[in-house]
One Martini backbone bead per residue (centre of mass of N, CA, C, O) as a GRO file, in nm:
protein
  243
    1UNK     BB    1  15.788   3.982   8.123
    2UNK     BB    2  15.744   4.074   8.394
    3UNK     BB    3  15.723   4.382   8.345
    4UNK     BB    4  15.463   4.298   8.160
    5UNK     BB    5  15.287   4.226   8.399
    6UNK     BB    6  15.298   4.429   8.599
    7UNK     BB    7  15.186   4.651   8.423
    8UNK     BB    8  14.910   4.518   8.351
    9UNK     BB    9  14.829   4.476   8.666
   10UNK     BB   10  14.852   4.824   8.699
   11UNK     BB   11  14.635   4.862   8.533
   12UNK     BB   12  14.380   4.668   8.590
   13UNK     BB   13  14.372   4.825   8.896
   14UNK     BB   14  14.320   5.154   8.787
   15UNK     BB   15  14.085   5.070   8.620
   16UNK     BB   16  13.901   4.946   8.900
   17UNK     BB   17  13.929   5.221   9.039
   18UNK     BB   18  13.786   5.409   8.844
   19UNK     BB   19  13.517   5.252   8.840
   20UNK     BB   20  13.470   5.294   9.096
   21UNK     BB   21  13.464   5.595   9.176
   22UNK     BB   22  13.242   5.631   8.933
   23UNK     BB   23  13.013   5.505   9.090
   24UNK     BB   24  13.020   5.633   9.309
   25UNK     BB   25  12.959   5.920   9.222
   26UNK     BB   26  12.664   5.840   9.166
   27UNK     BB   27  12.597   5.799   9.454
   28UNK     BB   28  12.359   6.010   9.556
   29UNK     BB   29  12.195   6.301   9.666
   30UNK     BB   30  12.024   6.534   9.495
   31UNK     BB   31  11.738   6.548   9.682
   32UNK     BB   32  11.634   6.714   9.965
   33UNK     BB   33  11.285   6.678  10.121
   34UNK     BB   34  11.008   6.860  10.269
   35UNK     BB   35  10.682   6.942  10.282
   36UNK     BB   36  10.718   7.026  10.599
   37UNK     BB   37  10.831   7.162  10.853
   38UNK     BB   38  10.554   7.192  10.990
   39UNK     BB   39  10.388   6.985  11.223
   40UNK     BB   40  10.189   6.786  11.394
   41UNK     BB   41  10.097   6.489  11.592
   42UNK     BB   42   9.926   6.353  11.350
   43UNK     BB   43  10.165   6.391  11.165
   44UNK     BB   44  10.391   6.334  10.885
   45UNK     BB   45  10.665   6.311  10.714
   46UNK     BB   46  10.759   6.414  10.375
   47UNK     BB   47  10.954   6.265  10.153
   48UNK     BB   48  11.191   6.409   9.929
   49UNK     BB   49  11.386   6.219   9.680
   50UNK     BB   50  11.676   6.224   9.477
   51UNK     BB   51  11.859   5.994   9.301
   52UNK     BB   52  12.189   5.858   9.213
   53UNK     BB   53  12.251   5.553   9.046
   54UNK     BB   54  12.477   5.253   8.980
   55UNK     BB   55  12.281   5.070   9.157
   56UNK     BB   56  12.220   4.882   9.452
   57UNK     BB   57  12.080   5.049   9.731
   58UNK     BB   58  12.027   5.230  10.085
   59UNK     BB   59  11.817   5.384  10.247
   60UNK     BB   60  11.830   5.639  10.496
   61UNK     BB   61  11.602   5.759  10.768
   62UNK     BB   62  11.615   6.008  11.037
   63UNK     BB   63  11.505   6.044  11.355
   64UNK     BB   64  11.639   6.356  11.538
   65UNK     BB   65  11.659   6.514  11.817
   66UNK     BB   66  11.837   6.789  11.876
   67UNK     BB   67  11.937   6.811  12.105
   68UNK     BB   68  11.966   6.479  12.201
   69UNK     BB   69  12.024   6.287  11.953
   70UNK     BB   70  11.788   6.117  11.940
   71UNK     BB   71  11.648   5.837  11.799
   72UNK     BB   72  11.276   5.794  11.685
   73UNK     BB   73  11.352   5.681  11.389
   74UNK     BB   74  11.429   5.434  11.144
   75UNK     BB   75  11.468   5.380  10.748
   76UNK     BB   76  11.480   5.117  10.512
   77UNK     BB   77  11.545   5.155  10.170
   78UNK     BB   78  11.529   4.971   9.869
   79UNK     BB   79  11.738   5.126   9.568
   80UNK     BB   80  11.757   5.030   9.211
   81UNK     BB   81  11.722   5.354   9.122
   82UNK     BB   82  11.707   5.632   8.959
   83UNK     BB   83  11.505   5.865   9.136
   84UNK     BB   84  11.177   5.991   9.244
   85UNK     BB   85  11.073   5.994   9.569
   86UNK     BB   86  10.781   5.884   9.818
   87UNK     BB   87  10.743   5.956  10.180
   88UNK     BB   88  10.666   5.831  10.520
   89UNK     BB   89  10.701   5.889  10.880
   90UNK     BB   90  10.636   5.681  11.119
   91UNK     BB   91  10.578   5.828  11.473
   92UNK     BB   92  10.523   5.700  11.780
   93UNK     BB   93  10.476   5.953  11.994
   94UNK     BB   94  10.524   6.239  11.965
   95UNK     BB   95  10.695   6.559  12.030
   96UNK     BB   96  10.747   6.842  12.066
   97UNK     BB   97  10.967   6.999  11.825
   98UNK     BB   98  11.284   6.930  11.743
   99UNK     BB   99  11.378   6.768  11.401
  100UNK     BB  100  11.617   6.555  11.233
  101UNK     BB  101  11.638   6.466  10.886
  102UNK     BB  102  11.789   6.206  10.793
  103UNK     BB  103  11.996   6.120  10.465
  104UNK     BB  104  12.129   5.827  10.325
  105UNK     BB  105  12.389   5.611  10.184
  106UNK     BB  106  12.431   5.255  10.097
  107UNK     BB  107  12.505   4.970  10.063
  108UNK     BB  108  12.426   4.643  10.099
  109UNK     BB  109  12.373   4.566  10.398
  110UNK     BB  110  12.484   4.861  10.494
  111UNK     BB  111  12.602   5.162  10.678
  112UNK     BB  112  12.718   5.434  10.806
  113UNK     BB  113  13.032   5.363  10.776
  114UNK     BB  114  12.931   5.293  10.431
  115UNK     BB  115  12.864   5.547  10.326
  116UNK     BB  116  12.745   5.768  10.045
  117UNK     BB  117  12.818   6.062  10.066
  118UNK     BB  118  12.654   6.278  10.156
  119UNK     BB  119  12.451   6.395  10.438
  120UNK     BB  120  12.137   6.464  10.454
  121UNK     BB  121  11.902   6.746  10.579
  122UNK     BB  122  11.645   6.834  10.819
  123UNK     BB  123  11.429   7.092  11.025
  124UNK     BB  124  11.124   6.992  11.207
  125UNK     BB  125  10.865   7.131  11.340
  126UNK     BB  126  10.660   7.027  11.647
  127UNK     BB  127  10.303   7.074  11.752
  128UNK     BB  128  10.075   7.181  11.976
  129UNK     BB  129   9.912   6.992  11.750
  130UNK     BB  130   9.720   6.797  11.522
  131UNK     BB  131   9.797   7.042  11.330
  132UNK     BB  132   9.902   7.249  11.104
  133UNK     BB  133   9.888   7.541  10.960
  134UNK     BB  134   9.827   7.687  10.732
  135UNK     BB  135   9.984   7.895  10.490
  136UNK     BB  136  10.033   8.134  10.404
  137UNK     BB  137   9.906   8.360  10.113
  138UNK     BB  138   9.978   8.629  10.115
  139UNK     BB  139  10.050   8.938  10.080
  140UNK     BB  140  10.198   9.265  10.101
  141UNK     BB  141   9.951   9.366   9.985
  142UNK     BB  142   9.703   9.581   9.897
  143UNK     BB  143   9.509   9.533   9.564
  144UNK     BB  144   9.421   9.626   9.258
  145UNK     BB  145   9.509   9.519   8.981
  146UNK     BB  146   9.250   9.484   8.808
  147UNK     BB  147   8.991   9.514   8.543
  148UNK     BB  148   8.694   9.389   8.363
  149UNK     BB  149   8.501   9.571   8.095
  150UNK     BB  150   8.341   9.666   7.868
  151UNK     BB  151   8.292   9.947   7.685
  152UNK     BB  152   8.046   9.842   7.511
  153UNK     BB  153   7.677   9.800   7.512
  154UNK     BB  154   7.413   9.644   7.281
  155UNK     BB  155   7.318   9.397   7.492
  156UNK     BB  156   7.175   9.107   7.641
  157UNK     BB  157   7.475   8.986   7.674
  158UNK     BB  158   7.670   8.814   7.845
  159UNK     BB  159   7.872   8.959   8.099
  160UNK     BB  160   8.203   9.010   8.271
  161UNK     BB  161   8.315   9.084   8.574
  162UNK     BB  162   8.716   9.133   8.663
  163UNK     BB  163   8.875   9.075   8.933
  164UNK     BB  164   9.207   9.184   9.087
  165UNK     BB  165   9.364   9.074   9.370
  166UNK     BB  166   9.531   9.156   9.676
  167UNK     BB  167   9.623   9.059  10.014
  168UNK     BB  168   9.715   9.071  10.363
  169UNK     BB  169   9.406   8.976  10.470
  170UNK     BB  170   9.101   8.955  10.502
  171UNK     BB  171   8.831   9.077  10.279
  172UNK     BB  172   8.656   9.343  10.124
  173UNK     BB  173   8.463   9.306   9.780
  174UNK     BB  174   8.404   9.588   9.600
  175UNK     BB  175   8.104   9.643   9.361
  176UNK     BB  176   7.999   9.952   9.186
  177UNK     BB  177   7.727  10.099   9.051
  178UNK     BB  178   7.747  10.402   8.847
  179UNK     BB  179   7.613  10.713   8.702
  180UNK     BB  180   7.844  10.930   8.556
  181UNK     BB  181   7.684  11.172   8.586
  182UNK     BB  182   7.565  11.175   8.892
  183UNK     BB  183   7.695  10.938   9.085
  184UNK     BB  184   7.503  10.752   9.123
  185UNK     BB  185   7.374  10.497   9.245
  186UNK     BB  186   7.258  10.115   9.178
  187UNK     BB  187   7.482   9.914   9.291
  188UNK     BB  188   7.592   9.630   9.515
  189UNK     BB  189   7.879   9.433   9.564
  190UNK     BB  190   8.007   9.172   9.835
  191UNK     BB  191   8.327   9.027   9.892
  192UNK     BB  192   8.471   8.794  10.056
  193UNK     BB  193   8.812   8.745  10.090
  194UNK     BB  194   9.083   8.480  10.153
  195UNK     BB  195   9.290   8.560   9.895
  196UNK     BB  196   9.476   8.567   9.586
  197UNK     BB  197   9.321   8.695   9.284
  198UNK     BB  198   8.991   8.606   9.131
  199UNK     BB  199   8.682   8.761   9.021
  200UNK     BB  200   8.364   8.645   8.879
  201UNK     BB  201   8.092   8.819   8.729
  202UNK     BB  202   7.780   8.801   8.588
  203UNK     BB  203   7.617   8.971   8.318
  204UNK     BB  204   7.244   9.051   8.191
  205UNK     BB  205   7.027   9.245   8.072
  206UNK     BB  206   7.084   9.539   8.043
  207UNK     BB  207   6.966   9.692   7.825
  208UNK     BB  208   6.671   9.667   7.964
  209UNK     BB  209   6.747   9.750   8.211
  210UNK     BB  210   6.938  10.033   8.141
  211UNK     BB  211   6.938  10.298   8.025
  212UNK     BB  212   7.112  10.481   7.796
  213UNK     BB  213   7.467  10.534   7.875
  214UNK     BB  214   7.675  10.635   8.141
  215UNK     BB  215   7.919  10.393   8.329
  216UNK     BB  216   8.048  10.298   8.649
  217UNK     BB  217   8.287  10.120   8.802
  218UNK     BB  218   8.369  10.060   9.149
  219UNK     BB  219   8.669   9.911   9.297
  220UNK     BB  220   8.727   9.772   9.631
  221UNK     BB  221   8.870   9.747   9.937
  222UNK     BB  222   8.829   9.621  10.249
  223UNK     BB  223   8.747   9.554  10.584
  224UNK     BB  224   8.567   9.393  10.760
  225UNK     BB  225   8.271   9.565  10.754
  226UNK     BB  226   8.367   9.777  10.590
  227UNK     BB  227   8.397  10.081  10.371
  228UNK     BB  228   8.668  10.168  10.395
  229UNK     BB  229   8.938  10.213  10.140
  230UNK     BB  230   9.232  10.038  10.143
  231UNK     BB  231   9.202  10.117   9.859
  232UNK     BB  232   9.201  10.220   9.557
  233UNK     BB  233   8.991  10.334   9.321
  234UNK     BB  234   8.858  10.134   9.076
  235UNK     BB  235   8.783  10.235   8.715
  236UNK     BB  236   8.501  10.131   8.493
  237UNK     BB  237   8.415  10.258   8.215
  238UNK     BB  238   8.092  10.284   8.046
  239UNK     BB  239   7.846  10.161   7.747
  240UNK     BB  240   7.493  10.191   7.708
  241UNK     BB  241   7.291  10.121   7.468
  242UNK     BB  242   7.045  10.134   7.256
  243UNK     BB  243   6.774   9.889   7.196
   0.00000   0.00000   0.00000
């Protein structure tokens, strides 16, 4: 009888061990990061982080100096289920340089010594400004990379011509219209682009101001105030009709 409650409560300490194992298992961090890595001394870092709990746990985030090690922030938030956060951390009067962002897990009410799973991090530089600069945009290249515009105009409804194209810094985006018969200019319109995209220029009553020909579009980038064409010139044929 003896050897059968022995086995009995061998079985179930196993078996509140491998419940215990599992469950902490589930306690992780699964996603950390920052809206940021780099911002000004007005700004805040934005923590996002998904979490797999299987109880209520602890989170914790500390903002520590890199050199120094020094801890300059340190916030816990009390974390009820699994799911997807987002928060700020207010650190007051920081200083220009470089902070690692720490986030781990523990039980309800214990710490660092009690932590669950891997400690994640990130690391973020403060500049001296109060705000960090917008990240670039731009392309790899200059490239006009697409236009569109009717094969043939038959009357006066608004038609659209639509260029994309990509920029490597801002430049000047150059529309021209031009007689294909004998290549007189007609028309010539420029947009200053700032990022890479796409413009849409509307156009109507072609038919009316244009007699019946063969005309053509050609579209080009340039830097800003010159004329000359720093991509191929890409053009668009078309023709209008007798009104």
């Amino acid at each position: 009888m003896n050897l059968i409650k022995t086995i009995a409560t061998f079985i179930l300490m196993v078996s509140a061990f491998l419940s215990t194992a599992s469950c902490a298992q589930d306690d992780e961090i699964v996603n950390f990061d920052l809206d940021n890595l780099i911002i000004g001394l007005e700004e805040k870092p934005v923590v996002r982080i998904e979490l797999s709990l299987s109880k209520l746990r602890d989170l914790y985030v500390a903002v520590q100096e890199v050199e120094s090690r020094k801890t300059v922030k340190s916030t816990m938030k009390r974390i009820k289920k699994s799911g997807n956060y987002h928060f700020s951390i207010d650190i007051d009067d920081i200083k220009p340089g470089k902070y690692r962002v720490n986030a781990y897990l523990a039980p309800k009410g214990k710490n660092w010594n009690d932590r669950l799973g891997d400690t994640k991090f990130k690391v973020i530089t403060v500049i001296d400004a109060p705000k960090a600069p917008e990240p670039s945009v731009y392309s790899k290249k200059d490239l006009i990379k697409k236009v569109t515009w009717p094969k043939t105009i038959i009357d006066d409804s608004e038609v659209i011509l639509t260029a994309k194209y990509d920029i490597t810094e801002n430049r000047d985006l150059h529309l021209k219209l031009l007689d294909s018969s004998n290549w007189k200019e007609l028309g010539a319109l420029k947009y200053t682009v700032k990022k890479p995209g796409e413009i849409s220029v509307p156009f109507s009553d072609l038919v009316t101001n244009f007699p019946a020909g063969k005309y053509v579009w050609v579209v080009y980038l340039t830097a800003i105030d010159s004329d000359e064409a720093l991509t191929k010139k890409q053009g668009k044929h078309f023709v209008i009709g007798a009104k």
